[in-house]
Coordinates of C-alpha atoms in Angstrom, one line a residue:
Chain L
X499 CA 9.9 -57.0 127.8
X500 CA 8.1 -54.3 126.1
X501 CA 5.0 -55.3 125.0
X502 CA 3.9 -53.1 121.4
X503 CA 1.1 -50.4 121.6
X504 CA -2.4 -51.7 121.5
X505 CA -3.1 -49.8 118.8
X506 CA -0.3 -47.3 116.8
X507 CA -1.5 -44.2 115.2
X508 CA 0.2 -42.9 112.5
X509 CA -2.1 -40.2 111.7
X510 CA -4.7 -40.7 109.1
X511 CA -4.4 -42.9 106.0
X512 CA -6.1 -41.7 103.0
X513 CA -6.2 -42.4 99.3
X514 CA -6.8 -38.8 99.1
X515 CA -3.5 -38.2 100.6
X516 CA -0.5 -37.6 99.0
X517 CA 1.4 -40.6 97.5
X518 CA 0.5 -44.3 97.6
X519 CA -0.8 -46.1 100.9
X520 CA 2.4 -47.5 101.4
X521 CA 4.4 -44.4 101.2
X522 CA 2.1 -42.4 103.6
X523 CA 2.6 -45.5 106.3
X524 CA 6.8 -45.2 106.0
X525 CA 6.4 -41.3 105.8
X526 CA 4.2 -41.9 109.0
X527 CA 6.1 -44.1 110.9
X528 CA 9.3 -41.8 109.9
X529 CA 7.3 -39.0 111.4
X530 CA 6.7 -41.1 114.5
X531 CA 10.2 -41.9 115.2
X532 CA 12.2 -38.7 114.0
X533 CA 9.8 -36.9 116.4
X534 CA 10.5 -39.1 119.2
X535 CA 7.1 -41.5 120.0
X536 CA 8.9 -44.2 118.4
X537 CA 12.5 -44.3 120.5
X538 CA 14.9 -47.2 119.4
X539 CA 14.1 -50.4 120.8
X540 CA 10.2 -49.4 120.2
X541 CA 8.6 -52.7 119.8
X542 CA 5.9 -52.3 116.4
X543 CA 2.8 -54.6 115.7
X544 CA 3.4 -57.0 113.4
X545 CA 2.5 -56.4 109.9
X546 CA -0.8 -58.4 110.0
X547 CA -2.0 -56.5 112.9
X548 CA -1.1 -52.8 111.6
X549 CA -3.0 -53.8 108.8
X550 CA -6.2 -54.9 110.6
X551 CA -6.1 -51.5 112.4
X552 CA -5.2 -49.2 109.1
X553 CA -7.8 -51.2 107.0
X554 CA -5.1 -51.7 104.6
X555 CA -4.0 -54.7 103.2
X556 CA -0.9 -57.3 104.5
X557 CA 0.8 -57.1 101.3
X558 CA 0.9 -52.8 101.8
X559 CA 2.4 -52.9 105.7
X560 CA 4.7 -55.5 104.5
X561 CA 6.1 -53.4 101.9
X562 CA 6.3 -50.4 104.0
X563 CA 8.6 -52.1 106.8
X564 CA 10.3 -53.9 104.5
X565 CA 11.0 -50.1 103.1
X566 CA 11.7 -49.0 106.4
X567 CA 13.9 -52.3 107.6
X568 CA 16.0 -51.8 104.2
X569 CA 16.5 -47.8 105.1
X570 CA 17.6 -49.1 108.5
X571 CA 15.0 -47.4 110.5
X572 CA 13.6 -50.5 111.6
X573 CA 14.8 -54.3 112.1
X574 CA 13.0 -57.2 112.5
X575 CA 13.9 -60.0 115.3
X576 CA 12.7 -63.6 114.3
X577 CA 9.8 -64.9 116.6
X578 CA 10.3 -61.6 118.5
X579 CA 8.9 -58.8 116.3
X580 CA 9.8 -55.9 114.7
X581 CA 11.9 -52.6 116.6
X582 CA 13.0 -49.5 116.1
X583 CA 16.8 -49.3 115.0
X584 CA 19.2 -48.0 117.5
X585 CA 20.2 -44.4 115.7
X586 CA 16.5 -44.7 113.9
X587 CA 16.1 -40.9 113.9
X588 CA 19.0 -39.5 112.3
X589 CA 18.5 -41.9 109.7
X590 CA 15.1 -40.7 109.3
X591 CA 16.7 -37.3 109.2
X592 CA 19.0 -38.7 106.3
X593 CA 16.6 -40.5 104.2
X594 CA 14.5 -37.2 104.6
X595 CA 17.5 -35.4 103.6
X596 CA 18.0 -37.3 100.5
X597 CA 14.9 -36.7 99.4
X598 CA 14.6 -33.0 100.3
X599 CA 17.6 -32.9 97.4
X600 CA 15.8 -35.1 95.1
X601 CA 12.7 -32.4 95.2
X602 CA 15.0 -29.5 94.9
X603 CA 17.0 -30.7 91.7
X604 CA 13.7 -31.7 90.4
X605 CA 12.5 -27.9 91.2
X606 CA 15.6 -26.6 89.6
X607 CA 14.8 -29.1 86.5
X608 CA 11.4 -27.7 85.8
X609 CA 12.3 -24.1 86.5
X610 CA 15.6 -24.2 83.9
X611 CA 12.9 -25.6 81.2
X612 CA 10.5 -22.9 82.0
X613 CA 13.5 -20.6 81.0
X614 CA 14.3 -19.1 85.1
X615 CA 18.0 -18.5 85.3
X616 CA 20.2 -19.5 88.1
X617 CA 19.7 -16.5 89.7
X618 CA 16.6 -16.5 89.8
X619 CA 16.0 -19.9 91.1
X620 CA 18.3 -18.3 94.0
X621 CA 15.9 -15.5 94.7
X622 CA 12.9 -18.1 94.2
X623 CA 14.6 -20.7 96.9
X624 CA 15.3 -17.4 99.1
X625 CA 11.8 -16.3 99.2
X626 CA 10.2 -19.2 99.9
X627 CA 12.6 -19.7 103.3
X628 CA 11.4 -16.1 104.2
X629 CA 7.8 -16.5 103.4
X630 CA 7.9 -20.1 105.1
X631 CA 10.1 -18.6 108.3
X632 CA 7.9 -15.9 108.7
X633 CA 4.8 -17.8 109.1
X634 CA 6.9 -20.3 111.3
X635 CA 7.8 -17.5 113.5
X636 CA 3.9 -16.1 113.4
X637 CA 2.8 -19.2 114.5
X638 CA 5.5 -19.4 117.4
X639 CA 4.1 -15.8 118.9
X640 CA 0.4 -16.7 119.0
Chain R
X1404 CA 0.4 -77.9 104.2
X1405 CA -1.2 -76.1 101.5
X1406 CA 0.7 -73.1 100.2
X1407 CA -2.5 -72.0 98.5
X1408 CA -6.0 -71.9 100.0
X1409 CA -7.4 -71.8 96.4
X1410 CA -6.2 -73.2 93.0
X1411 CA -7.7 -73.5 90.0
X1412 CA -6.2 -74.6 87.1
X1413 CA -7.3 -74.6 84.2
X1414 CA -11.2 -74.5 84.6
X1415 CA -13.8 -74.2 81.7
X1416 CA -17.7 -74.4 81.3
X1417 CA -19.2 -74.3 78.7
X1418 CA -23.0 -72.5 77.7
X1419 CA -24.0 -73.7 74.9
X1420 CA -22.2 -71.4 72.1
X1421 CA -23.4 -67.9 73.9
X1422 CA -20.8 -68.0 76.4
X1423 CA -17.5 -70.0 77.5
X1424 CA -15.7 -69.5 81.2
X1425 CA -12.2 -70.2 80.7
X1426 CA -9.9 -72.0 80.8
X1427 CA -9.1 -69.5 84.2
X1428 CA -6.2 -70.2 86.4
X1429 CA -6.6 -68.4 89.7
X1430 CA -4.6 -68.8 93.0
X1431 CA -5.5 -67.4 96.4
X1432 CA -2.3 -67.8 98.6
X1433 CA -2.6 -69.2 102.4
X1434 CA -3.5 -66.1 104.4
X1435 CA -4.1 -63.2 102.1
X1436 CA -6.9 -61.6 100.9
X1437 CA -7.3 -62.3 97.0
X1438 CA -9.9 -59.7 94.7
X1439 CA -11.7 -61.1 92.2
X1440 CA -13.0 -58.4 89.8
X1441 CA -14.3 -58.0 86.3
X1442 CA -17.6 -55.8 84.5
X1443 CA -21.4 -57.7 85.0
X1444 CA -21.2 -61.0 83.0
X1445 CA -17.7 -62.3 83.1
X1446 CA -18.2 -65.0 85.1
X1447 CA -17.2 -63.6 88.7
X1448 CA -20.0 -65.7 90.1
X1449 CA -20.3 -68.8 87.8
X1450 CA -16.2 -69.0 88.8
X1451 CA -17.5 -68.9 92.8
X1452 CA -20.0 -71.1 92.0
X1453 CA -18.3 -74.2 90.2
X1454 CA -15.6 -73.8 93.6
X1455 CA -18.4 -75.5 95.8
X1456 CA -20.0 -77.7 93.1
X1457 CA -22.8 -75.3 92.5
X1458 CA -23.2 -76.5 88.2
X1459 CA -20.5 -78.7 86.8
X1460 CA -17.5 -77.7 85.0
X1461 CA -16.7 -79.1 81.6
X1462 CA -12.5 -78.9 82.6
X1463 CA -9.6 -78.2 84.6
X1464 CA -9.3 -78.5 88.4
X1465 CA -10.5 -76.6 91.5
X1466 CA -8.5 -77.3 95.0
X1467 CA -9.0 -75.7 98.6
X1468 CA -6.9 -76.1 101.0
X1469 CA -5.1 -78.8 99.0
X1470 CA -8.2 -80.4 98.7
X1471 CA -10.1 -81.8 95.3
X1472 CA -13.4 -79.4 95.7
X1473 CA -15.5 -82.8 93.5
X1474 CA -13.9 -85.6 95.1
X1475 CA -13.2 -84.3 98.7
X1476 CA -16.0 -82.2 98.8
X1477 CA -17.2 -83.0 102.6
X1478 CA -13.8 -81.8 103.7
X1479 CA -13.6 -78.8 101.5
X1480 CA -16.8 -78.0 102.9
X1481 CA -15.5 -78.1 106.3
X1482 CA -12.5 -75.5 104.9
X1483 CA -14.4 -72.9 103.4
X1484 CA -17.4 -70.9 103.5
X1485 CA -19.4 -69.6 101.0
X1486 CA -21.6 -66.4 101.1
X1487 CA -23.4 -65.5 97.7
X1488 CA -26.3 -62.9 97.6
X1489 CA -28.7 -65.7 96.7
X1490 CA -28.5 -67.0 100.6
X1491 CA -31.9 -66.9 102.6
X1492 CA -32.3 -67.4 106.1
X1493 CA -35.8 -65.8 106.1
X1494 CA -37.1 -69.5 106.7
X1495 CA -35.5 -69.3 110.4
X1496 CA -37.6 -66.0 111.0
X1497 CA -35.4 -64.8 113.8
X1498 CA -31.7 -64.0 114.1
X1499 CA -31.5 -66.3 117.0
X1500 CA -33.5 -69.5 115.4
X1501 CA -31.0 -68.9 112.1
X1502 CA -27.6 -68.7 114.4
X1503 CA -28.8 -72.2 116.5
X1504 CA -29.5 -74.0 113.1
X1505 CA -26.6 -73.0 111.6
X1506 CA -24.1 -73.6 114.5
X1507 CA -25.2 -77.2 114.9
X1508 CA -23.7 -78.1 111.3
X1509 CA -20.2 -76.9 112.5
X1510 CA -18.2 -78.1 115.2
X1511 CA -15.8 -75.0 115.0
X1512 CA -18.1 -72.5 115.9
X1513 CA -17.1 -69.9 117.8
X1514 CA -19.8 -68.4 120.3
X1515 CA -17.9 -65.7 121.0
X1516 CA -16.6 -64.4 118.0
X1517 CA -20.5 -64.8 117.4
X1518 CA -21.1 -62.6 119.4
X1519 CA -18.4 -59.5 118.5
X1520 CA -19.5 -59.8 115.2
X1521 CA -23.4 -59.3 116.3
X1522 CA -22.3 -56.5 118.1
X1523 CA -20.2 -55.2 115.5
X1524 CA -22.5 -55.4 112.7
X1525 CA -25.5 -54.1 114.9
X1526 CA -27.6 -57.0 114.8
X1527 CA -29.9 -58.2 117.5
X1528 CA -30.7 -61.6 118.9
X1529 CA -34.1 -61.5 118.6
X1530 CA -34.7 -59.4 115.3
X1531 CA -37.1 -60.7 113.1
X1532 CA -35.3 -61.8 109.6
X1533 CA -38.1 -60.8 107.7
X1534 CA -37.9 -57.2 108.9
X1535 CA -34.1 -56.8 108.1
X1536 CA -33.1 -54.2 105.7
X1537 CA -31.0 -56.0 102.8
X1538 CA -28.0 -54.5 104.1
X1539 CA -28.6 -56.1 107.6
X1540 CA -29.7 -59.7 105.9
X1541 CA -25.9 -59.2 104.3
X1542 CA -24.6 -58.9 107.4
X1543 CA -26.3 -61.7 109.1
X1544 CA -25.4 -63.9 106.0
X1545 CA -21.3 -63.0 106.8
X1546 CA -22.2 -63.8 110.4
X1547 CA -23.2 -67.0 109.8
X1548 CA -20.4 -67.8 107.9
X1549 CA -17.8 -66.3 109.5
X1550 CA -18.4 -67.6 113.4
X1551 CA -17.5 -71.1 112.5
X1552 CA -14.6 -69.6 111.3
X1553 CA -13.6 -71.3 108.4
X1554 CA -9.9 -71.7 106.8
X1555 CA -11.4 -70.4 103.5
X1556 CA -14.0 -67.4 103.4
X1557 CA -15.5 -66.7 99.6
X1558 CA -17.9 -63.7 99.5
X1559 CA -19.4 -62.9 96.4
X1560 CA -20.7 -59.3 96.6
X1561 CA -20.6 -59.3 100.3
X1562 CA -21.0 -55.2 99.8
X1563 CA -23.9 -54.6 98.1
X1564 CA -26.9 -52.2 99.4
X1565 CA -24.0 -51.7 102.7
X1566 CA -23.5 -47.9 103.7
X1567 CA -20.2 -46.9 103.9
X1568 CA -20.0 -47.5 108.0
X1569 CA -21.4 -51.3 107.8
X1570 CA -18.6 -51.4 104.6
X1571 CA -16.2 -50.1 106.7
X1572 CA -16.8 -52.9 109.6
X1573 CA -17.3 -55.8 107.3
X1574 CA -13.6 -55.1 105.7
X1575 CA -12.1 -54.4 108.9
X1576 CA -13.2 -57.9 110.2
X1577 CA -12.4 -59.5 107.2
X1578 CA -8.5 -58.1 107.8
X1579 CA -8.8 -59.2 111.1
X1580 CA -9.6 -62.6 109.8
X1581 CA -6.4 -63.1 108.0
X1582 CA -4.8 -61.3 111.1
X1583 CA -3.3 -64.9 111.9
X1584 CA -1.8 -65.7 108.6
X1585 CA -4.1 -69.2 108.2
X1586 CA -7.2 -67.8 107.0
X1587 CA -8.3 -66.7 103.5
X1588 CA -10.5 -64.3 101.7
X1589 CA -11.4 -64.5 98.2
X1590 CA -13.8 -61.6 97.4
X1591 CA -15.7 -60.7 94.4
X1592 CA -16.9 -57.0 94.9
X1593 CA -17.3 -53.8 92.6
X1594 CA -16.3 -51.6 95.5
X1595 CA -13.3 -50.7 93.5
X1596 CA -11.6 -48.6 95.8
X1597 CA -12.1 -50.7 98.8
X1598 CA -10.2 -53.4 96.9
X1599 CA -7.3 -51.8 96.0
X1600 CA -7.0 -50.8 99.8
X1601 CA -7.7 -53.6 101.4
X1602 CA -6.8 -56.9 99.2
X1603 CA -3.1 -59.0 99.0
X1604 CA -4.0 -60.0 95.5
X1605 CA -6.5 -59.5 92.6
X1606 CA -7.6 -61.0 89.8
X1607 CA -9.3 -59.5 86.4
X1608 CA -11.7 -61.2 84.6
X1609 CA -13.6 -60.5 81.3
X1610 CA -15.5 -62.1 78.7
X1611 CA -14.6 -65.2 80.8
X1612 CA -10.9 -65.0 80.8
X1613 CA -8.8 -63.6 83.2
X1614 CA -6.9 -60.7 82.1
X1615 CA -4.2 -60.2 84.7
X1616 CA -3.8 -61.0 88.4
X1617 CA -1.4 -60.5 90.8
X1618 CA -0.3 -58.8 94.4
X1619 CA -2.4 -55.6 94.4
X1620 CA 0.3 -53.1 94.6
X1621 CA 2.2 -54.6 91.7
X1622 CA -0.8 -55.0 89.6
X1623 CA -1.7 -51.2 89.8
X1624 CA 1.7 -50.2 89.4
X1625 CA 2.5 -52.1 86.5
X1626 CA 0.0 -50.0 84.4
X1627 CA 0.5 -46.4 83.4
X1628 CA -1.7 -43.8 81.2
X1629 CA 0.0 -41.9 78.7
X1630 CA -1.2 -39.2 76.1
X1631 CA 0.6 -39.2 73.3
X1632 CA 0.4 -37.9 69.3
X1633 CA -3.1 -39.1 67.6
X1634 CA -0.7 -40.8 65.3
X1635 CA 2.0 -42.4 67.2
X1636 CA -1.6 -44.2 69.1
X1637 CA -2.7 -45.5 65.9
X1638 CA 0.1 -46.8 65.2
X1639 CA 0.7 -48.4 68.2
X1640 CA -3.3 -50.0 68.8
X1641 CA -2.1 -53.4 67.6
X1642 CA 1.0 -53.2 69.7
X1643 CA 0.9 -56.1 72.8
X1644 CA 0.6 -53.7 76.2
X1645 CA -1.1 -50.9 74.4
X1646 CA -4.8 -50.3 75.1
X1647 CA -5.6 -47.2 72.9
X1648 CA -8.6 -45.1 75.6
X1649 CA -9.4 -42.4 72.5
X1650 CA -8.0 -40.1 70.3
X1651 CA -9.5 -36.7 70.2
X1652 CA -7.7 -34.4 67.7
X1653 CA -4.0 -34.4 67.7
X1654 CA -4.2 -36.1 70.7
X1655 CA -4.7 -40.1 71.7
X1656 CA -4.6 -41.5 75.2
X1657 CA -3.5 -45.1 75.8
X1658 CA -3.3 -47.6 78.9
X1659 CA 0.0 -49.1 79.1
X1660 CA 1.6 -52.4 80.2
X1661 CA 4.7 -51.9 81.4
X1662 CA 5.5 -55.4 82.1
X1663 CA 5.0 -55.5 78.2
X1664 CA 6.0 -52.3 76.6
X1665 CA 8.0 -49.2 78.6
X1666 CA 7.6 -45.9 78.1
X1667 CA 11.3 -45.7 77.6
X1668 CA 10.9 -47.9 75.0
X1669 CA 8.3 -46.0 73.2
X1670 CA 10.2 -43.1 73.9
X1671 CA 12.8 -44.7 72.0
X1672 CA 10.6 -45.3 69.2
X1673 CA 10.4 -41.6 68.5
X1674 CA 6.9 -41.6 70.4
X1675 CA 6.4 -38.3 72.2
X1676 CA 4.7 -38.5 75.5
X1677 CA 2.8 -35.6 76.4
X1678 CA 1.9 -36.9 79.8
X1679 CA 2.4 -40.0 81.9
X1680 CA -0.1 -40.8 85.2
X1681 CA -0.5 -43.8 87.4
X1682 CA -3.8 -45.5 87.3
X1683 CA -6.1 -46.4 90.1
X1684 CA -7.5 -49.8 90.4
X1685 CA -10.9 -48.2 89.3
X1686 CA -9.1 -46.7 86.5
X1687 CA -7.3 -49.8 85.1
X1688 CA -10.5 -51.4 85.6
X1689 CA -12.8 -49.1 82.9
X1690 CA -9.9 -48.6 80.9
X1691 CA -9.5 -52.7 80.0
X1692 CA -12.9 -53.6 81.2
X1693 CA -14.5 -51.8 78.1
X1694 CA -11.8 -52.3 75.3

C-alpha cells in the first residue's frame, strides 16, 4: 500500500493570493492532479495533517476536499484515507472548463454594460489569444 | 465522551454597576481550534479566568471535557492547561529548574515532545529565566504547558511581544496539537489575521456579550460591506443586520448580516448598492467592535 507524501506541496498559500484559503488549496490540489503529481489512486494526508503543514485551519482543508470529493476529483475511503479519483484529471479539466465559461460570460456582461458591441468583444477575445500565444510561443524559444 | 472540550452556558459576573460579563454562551468543540476575540475590556480574560476558578462567577455553568470546572475542578485541572500573560517562572531561575518543577505535578508529561518544542522555540536548557526576552518567557510559559499535553490548551494572548517567526512556530504547533482530533485550543489573541487562518471557530465578544460565534469560514462569510445612497443608510441604521460604518456625502457604507438581511432583499427594497466586498476577519472586527 501507498503510503501519502510526507509532506504535499501545493505551492504557496497566501491571504494575499487570489480568492479565499480554501479556494487556493482545491485550485492547488487541481493544479497538482491535472498536471500529473497527483495520478489516481494518489493517497492525500488527511485533512488534520494538511492543515498542520499549510498553517491553516481543520475546518478550511475540510472544506476544500469536501469541495473536491463533491467535484469528484477526489474520494475518501473510511479508515483508509483519502485518494485521487480514477479519471481525476479530465474532471479537473471539466470543472476548469466550467469555470473558464463562467469568467467569459461575466467578461461579456461587463463589456455589453460598458457599451462594446458583439463585435467588438470578438476582436477583444481575439487579441488577447494572440497577445497571450505570442508570449507563450516567446517563452517556448528562449 | 464529551462532544465539547468547553461549554459555557450561560455565565455572568458581576462588578459592581461599572461592568457586567454576560450571560456568554461559548462552546469549543472536541478537537478544533476555537478564537476568542473582542476590543481591550470585553472580558476576553475575566471569561478565561472564571474557566479555572480564577474570581467567582455570579451565574451560569462552565464544563471541560464534560467536567463541572467548581465541583470537579482536580480533574478539570488534569484536562486543560491554562497560559495567561500573568504566569512567572522567574522564581525557578533556569529553564531546566522550571521544566523539573513543573513536570513532577503531571504524570502525562511528555519528555520528548519537551524537547521538540525547546528546540523549536529556541530555548535552551540552561538559560537563565531572568535573562529571557518577554517573547522567549512566552515561549517557555507554552512549553510548560504544552509538554504534559493536556486535552484542553487555553492561551490568553499567547502572541504578544512574538516576532512574526516565533508566531509562525507557536501556531504551527498549536495545529499540530489538534492534529489527532482529541485535543483542543481555545485562544484569545489580537493577531487578527493569524486567527482567521488558523482557527475551526471564533467567538466575538464586546461590552461583555458575545456578539457572534461560529466556524471561522462561515462567520466571515456571512458578513458583507456595502456602499449604498446616504439616505437608503439612514434609513436602514435601526434595521436588525445593518451596521451603518459612515456616510460621507451622498454616499453611506454599512456592514451587513446576511444571515439577517440580504442584499437581495435590500435590493428589493429599492436600495441601490453601489458596491458590495467581503470582509476580513480584521475588518468585521473594527467595523462591529467600534459601533
Amino acid at each position: 500500500m501507498v503510503t501519502p507524501p510526507k509532506k504535499l506541496l501545493i505551492g504557496p498559500l497566501s491571504t494575499a493570493g487570489s480568492g479565499t484559503l480554501y479556494q487556493q488549496i482545491v485550485d492547488g490540489l487541481k493544479r497538482e492532479v491535472s498536471e500529473g503529481r497527483l495520478p489516481p489512486g494518489a493517497p492525500l494526508p488527511s485533512f488534520r495533517n494538511l492543515a498542520a503543514d499549510l498553517l491553516v485551519s481543520v475546518i478550511t482543508v475540510k472544506r476544500a476536499y469536501e469541495d473536491l470529493e463533491r467535484e469528484g476529483i477526489i474520494y475518501r475511503r473510511q479508515g483508509l484515507g483519502t485518494f485521487v479519483a480514477e479519471a481525476a484529471d479530465a474532471k479537473s479539466r471539466e470543472v476548469k472548463k466550467t469555470r473558464a465559461k463562467q469568467l467569459i460570460e461575466h467578461a461579456v456582461r461587463e463589456a455589453s454594460e460598458a457599451g462594446l458591441s458583439h463585435q467588438d468583444v470578438v476582436d477583444l477575445l481575439h487579441q488577447i489569444i494572440h497577445e497571450n500565444g505570442d508570449s507563450s510561443h516567446g517563452h517556448k524559444r528562449r | 465522551m464529551a462532544t465539547s472540550a468547553v461549554e459555557i452556558r450561560g455565565l455572568t459576573r458581576r462588578f459592581g454597576k461599572l461592568f457586567t460579563l454576560g450571560p456568554i454562551d461559548l462552546t469549543v468543540p472536541a478537537g478544533t481550534i476555537y478564537g476568542f476575540v473582542g476590543p481591550n475590556g470585553a472580558g476576553k480574560t475575566t471569561t478565561l479566568d472564571l474557566i479555572f476558578g480564577l474570581g467567582g462567577k455570579d451565574g451560569g455553568s462552565i464544563e471541560v471535557m464534560g467536567l463541572d470546572h467548581i465541583r470537579d475542578d482536580v480533574a478539570m485541572k488534569r484536562a486543560a492547561g491554562y497560559v495567561s500573560p500573568d504566569l512567572n517562572y522567574q522564581a525557578w531561575t533556569r529553564v531546566d529548574k522550571a521544566i523539573r518543577f513543573v513536570s513532577g505535578f503531571y504524570p502525562t508529561w511528555d519528555d520528548e515532545y519537551c524537547q521538540t518544542l525547546l528546540k523549536a522555540f529556541h530555548l535552551n536548557w540552561r538559560d537563565q529565566i531572568g535573562a529571557l526576552s518577554f517573547g522567549a518567557k512566552t515561549k517557555l510559559s507554552l512549553l510548560l504547558a504544552m509538554s504534559w499535553q493536556p486535552k484542553v490548551l487555553v492561551l490568553d494572548e499567547p502572541t504578544i511581544g512574538l516576532d512574526a517567526i516565533s508566531k509562525q512556530q507557536v501556531f504551527a504547533e498549536l495545529l499540530g496539537m489538534v492534529r489527532d482530533g482529541e485535543r483542543s485550543v481555545l485562544i484569545s489573541s489580537h493577531n487578527l489575521s493569524d486567527i482567521e487562518r488558523i482557527t475551526d471557530h471564533v467567538g466575538m465578544i464586546k461590552s461583555g456579550q458575545m456578539i457572534f460565534e461560529g466556524a471561522t469560514t462561515d462567520v466571515v462569510e456571512r458578513f458583507r460591506m456595502i456602499d449604498i445612497d446616504a439616505t437608503h443608510a439612514a434609513a436602514l441604521a435601526d434595521q436588525a443586520g445593518i451596521t451603518v460604518q459612515e456616510t460621507e456625502g451622498l454616499r453611506g457604507r454599512v456592514l451587513v448580516d446576511q444571515r439577517q438581511v440580504t442584499i437581495d432583499h435590500l435590493r428589493a427594497r429599492g436600495v441601490t448598492v453601489l458596491s458590495d466586498c467581503p470582509v476580513t476577519l480584521e475588518e468585521l472586527f473594527v467595523a462591529l467592535g467600534r459601533a
